[in-house]
Short mmCIF file of C-alpha atoms and ligand atoms in Angstrom, two decimals:
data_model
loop_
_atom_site.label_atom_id
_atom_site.label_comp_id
_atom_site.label_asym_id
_atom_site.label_seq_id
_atom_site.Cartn_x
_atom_site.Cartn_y
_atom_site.Cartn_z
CA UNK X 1 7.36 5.45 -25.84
CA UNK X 2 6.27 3.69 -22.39
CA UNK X 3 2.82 2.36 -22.53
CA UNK X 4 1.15 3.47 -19.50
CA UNK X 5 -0.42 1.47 -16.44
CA UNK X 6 -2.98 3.33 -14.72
CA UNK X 7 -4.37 2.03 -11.57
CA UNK X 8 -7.91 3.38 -12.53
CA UNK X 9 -8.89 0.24 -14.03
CA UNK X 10 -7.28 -2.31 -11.83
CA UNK X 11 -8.75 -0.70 -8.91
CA UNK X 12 -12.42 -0.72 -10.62
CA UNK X 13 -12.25 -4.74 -11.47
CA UNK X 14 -11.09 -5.16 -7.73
CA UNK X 15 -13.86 -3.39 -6.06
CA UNK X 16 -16.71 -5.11 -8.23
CA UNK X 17 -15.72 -8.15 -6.58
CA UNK X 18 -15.94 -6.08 -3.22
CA UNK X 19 -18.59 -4.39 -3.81
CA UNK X 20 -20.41 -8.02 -4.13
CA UNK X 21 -19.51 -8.82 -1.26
CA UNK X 22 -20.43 -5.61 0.84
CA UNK X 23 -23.54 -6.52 -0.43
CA UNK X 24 -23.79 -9.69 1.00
CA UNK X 25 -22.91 -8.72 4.44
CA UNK X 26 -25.43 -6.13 4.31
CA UNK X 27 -28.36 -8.33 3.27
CA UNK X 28 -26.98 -10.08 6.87
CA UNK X 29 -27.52 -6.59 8.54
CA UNK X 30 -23.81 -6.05 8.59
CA UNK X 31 -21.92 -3.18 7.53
CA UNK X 32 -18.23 -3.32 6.30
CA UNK X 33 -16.65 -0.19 8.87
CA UNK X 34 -13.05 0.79 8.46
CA UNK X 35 -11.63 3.32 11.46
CA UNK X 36 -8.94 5.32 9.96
CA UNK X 37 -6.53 6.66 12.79
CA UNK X 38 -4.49 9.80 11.13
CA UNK X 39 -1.64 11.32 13.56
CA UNK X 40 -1.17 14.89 12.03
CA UNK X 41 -1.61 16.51 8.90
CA UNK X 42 1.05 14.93 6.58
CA UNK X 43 -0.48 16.01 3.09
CA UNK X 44 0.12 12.40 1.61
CA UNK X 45 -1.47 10.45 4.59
CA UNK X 46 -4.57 13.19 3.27
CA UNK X 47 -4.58 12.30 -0.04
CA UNK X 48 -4.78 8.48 0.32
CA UNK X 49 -7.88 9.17 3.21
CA UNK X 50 -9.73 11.41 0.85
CA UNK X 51 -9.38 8.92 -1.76
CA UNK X 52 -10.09 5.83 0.47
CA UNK X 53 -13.36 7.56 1.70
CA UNK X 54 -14.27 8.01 -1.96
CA UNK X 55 -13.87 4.13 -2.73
CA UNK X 56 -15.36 3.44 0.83
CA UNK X 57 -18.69 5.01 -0.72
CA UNK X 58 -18.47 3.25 -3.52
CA UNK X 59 -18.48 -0.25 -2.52
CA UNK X 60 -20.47 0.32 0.88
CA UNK X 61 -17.71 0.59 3.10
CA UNK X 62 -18.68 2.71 6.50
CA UNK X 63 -15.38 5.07 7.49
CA UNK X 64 -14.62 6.55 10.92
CA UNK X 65 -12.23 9.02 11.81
CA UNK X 66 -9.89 9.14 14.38
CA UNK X 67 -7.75 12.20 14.05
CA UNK X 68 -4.26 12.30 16.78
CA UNK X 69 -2.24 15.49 16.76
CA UNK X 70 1.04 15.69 15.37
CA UNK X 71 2.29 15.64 19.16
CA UNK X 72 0.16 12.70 20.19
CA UNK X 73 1.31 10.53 23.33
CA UNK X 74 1.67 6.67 22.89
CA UNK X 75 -0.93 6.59 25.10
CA UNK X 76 -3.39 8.38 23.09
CA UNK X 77 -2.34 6.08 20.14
CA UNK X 78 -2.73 2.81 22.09
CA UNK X 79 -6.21 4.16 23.61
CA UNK X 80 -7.40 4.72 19.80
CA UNK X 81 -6.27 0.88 18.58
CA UNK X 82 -8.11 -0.46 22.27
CA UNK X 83 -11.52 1.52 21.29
CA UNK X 84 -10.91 -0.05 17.66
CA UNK X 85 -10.41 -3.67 19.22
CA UNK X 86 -13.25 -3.09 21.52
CA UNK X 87 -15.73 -1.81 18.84
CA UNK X 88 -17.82 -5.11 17.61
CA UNK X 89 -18.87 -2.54 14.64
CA UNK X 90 -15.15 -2.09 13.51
CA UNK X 91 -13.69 -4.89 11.19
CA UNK X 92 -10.44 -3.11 10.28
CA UNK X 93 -8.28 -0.32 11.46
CA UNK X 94 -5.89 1.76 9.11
CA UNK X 95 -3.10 3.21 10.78
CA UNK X 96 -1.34 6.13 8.41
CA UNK X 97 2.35 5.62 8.74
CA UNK X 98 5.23 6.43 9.24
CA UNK X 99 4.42 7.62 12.65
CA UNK X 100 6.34 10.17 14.13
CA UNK X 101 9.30 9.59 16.55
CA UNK X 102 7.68 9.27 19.77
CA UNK X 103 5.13 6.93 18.21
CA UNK X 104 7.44 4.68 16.52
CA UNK X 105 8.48 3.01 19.98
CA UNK X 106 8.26 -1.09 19.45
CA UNK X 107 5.37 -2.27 20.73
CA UNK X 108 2.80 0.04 20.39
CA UNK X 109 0.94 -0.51 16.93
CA UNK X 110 0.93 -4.46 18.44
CA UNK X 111 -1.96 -3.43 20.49
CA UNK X 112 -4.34 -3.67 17.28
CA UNK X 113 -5.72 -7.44 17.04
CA UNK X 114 -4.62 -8.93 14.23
CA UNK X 115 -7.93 -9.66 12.61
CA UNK X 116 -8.35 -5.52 12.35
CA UNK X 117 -4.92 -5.37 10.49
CA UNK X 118 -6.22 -4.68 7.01
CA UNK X 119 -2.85 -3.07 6.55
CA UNK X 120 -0.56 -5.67 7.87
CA UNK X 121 1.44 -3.46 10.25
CA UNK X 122 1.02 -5.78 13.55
CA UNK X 123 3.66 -9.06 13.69
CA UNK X 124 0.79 -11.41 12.68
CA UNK X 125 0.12 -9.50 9.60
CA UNK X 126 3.21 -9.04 8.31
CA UNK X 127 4.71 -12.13 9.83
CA UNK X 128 1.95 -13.66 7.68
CA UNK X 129 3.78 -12.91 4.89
CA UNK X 130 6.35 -15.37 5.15
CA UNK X 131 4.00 -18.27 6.56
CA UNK X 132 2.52 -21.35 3.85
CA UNK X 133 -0.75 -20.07 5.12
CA UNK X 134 -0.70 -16.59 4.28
CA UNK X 135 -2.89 -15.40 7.00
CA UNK X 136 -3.33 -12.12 8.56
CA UNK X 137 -3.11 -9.22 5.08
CA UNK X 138 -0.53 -7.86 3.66
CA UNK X 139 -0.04 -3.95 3.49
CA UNK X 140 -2.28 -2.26 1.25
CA UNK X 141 0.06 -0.64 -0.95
CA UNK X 142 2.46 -3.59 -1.31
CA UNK X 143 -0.44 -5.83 -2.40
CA UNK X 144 -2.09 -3.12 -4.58
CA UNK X 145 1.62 -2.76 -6.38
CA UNK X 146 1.39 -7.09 -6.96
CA UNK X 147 -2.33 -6.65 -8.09
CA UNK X 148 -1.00 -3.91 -10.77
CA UNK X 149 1.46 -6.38 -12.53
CA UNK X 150 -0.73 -9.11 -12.62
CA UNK X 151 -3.47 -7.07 -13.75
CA UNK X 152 -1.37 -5.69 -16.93
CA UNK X 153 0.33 -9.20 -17.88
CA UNK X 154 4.01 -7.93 -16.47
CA UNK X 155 5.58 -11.62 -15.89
CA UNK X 156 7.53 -12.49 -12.71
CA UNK X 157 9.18 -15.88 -12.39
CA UNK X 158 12.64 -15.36 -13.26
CA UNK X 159 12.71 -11.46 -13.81
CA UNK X 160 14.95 -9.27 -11.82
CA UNK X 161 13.53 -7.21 -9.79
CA UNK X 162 15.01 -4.14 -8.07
CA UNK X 163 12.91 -2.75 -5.45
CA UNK X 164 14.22 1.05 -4.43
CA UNK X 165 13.38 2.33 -0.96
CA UNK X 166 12.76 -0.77 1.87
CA UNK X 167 10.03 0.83 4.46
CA UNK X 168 7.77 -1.54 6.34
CA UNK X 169 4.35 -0.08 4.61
CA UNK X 170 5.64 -0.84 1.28
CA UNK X 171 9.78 -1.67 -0.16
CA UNK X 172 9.82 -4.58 2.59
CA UNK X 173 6.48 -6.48 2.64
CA UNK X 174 6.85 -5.87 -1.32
CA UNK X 175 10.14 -7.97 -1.52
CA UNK X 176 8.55 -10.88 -0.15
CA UNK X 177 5.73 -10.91 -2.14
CA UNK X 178 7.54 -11.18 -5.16
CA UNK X 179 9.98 -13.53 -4.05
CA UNK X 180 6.62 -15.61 -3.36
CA UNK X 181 6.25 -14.95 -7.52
CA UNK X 182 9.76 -16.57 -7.99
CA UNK X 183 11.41 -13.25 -9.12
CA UNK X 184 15.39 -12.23 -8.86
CA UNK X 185 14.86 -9.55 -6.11
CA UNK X 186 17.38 -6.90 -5.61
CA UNK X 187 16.83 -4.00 -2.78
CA UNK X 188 18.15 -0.75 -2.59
CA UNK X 189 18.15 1.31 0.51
CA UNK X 190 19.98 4.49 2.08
CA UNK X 191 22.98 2.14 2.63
CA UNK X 192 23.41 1.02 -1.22
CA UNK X 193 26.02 3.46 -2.81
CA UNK X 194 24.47 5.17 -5.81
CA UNK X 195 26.83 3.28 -8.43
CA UNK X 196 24.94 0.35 -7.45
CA UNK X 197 22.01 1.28 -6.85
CA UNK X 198 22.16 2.79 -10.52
CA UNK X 199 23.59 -0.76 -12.01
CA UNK X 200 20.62 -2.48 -10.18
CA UNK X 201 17.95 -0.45 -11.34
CA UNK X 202 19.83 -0.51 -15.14
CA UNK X 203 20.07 -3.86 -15.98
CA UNK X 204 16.83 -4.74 -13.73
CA UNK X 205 13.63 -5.97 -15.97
CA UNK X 206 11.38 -4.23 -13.54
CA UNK X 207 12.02 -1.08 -11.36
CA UNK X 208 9.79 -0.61 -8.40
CA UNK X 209 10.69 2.65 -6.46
CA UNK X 210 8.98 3.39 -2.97
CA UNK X 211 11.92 5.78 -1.56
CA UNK X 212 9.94 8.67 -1.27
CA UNK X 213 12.50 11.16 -2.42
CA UNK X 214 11.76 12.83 -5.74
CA UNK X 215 14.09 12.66 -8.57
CA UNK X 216 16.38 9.47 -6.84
CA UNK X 217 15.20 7.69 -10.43
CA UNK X 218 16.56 9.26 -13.24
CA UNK X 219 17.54 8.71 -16.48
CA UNK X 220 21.07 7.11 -15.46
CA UNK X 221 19.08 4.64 -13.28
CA UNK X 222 17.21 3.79 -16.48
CA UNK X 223 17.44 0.79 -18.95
CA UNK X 224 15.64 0.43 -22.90
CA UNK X 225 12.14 -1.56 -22.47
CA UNK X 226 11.52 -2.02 -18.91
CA UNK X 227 8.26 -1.95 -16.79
CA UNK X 228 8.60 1.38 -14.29
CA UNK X 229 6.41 1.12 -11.09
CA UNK X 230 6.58 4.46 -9.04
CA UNK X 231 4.99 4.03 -5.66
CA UNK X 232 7.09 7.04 -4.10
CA UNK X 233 5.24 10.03 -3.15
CA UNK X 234 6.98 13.00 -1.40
CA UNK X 235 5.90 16.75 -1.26
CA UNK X 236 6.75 18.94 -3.99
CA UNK X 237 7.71 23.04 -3.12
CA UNK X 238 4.20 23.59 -4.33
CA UNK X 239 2.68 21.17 -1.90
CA UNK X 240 1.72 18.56 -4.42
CA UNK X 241 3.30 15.30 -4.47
CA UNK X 242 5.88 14.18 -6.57
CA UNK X 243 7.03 10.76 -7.58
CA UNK X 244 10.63 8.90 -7.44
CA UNK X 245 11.22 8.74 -11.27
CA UNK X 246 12.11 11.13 -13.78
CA UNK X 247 8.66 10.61 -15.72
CA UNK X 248 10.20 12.11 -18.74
CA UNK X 249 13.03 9.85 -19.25
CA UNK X 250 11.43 6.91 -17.78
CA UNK X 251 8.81 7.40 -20.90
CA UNK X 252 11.12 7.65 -23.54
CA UNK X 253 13.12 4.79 -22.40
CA UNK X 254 10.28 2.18 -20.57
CA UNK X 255 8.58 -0.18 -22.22
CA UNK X 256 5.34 0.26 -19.55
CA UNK X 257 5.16 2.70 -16.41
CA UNK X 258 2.78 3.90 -14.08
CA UNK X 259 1.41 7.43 -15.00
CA UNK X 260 2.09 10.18 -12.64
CA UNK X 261 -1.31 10.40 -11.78
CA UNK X 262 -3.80 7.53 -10.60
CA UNK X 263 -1.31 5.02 -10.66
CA UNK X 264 -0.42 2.48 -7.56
CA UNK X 265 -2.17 4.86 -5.34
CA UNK X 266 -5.99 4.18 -7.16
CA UNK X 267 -5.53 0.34 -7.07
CA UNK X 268 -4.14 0.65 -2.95
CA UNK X 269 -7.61 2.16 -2.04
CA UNK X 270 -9.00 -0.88 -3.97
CA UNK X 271 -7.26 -3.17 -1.57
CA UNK X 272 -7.90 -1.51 1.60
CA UNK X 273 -11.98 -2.41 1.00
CA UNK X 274 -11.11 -5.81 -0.06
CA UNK X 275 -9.04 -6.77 2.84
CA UNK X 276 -11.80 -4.63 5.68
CA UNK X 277 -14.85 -6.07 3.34
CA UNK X 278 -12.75 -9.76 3.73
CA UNK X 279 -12.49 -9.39 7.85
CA UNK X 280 -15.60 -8.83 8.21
CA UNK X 281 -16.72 -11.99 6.27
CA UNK X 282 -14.28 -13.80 8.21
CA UNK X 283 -15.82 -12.72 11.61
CA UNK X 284 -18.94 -13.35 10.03
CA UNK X 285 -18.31 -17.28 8.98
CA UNK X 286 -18.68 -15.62 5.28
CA UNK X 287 -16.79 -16.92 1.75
CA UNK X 288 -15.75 -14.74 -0.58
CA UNK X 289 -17.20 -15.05 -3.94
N1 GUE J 301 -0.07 2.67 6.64
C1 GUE J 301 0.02 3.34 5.50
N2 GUE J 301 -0.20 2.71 4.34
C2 GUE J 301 -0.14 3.39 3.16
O1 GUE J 301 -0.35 2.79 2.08
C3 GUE J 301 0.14 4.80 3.18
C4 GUE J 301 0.34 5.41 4.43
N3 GUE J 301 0.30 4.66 5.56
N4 GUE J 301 0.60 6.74 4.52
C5 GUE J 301 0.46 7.59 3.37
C6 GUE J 301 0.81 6.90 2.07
C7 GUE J 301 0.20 7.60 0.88
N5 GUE J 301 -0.71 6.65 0.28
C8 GUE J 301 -1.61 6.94 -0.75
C9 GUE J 301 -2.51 6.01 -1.21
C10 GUE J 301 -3.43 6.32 -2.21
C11 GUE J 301 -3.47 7.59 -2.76
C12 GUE J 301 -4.47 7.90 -3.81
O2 GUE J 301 -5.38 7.13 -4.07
N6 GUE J 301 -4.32 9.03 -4.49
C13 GUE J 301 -5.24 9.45 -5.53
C14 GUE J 301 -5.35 10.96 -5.52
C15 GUE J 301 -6.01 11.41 -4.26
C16 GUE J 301 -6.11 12.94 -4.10
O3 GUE J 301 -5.09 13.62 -4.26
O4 GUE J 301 -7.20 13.39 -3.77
C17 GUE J 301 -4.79 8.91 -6.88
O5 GUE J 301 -3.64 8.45 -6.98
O6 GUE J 301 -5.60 8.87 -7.79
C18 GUE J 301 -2.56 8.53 -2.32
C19 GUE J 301 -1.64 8.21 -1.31
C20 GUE J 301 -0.67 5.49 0.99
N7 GUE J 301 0.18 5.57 2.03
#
């Protein structure tokens, strides 16, 4: 039996720290504000901004809306990152993703300044991933997945690592930052044939799956005492959202895995404050305690 990893707590210990923070800004008359910009009604990009507003209120975070239609024009998406760059009131911008087709032309998410990136989707952010200084922040749920092993002792140097799905918001930035932790990375995307993609994930010590597709994880994939990250989320036919693994076999079979509930998704909240909460210390000359 898997011993399970919920994000609950890791995403509590984080936002203490934040919260401390917040706190200090606001003693300076400032308020930590994060605009969220949400293009449609995709149920998951819902869930994470009800749950983000819920943390927001907890540390003293300030959240503002800005709600596209499914249909939106680039320019209506470049007009909402210029009023977020222009705002002195805004420190960070999230930006739900993926966008839709005619929104996913190059260029166009490049018109946030990188010191609003709390999500790390312009070319400074992520590009900041691979520099010695580490500037600019890494996406939310990438980091939040890092801040889960650390927080339940999983070790890194020298593990193999097999990272399932390879999306900017998460499978990409994700494989960096664990190379950064000297772990044997191994990525699986649409291209990998299933054979290997099963070998990889079999003989790999840890399993992190951010495909999105429910099910793509099961038992064959599966080894005896590994540690099970599921960061995929895709609609279910009863609207609610289903993981990547088979939660059944993975428990039988793991040694630790995230539950289906409250896992990554609790601690990626937790993140978000911390990185808007840290740019606006930064634009204030602020340290973080
Ligand atoms: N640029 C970008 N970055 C993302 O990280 C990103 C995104 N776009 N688009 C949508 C997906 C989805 N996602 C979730 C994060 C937290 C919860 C979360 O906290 N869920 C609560 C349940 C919330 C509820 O259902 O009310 C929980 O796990 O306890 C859910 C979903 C991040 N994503």
């Amino acid at each position: 039996m898997a011993i399970l990893m919920p994000g609950g707590p890791v995403g509590k210990a984080l936002s203490e720290k934040t919260a401390q923070n917040a706190a200090r800004l606001k003693e300076m008359g400032v308020t930590a504000t994060l605009e969220v910009i949400r293009v449609g009604q995709r149920p998951e990009d819902m869930a994470y901004e009800r749950a983000a507003v819920k943390r927001a209120q907890a540390v003293g975070v300030q959240v503002r809306h800005t709600l596209l239609p499914a249909d939106a024009r680039p320019e209506e998406l470049v007009a909402a990152l210029q009023r977020v760059n222009e705002d002195d009131a805004v420190h960070g911008c999230l930006l739900f993703r993926p966008l839709p087709g005619q929104l996913s032309a190059p260029g166009l998410t490049e018109t946030l300044r990188p010191e609003k990136d709390v999500d790390g989707m312009t070319a400074a952010g992520m590009g900041g991933l691979m520099t010695v200084e580490r500037n600019g922040f890494a996406p939310c749920t990438a980091a939040a997945c890092m801040e889960m092993l650390r927080h339940y002792h999983i070790p890194l140097r020298g593990k193999n690592v097999t990272v399932v799905g390879t999306g900017r918001t998460v499978g990409m930035p994700l494989l960096l930052l664990l190379i950064q932790e000297d772990a044997t990375v191994s990525a699986c995307h649409l291209q990998t044939p299933p054979e290997r993609r099963m070998e990889l994930c079999r003989t790999a010590d840890i399993i992190i799956s951010a495909a999105g597709s429910a099910g793509v994880i099961d038992r064959a994939h599966l080894g005896r005492g590994q540690t099970i990250v599921d960061i995929g989320l895709s609609p279910g036919p009863d609207g609610e959202l289903l993981g990547d693994v088979d939660f059944d076999a993975a428990e039988s079979l793991a040694a630790a895995l995230t539950p289906k509930k409250g896992g990554v998704g609790a601690v990626t909240t937790a993140v978000l404050m911390a990185h808007t909460v840290e740019a606006a210390m930064r634009k204030c000359g602020l340290e973080e305690v």
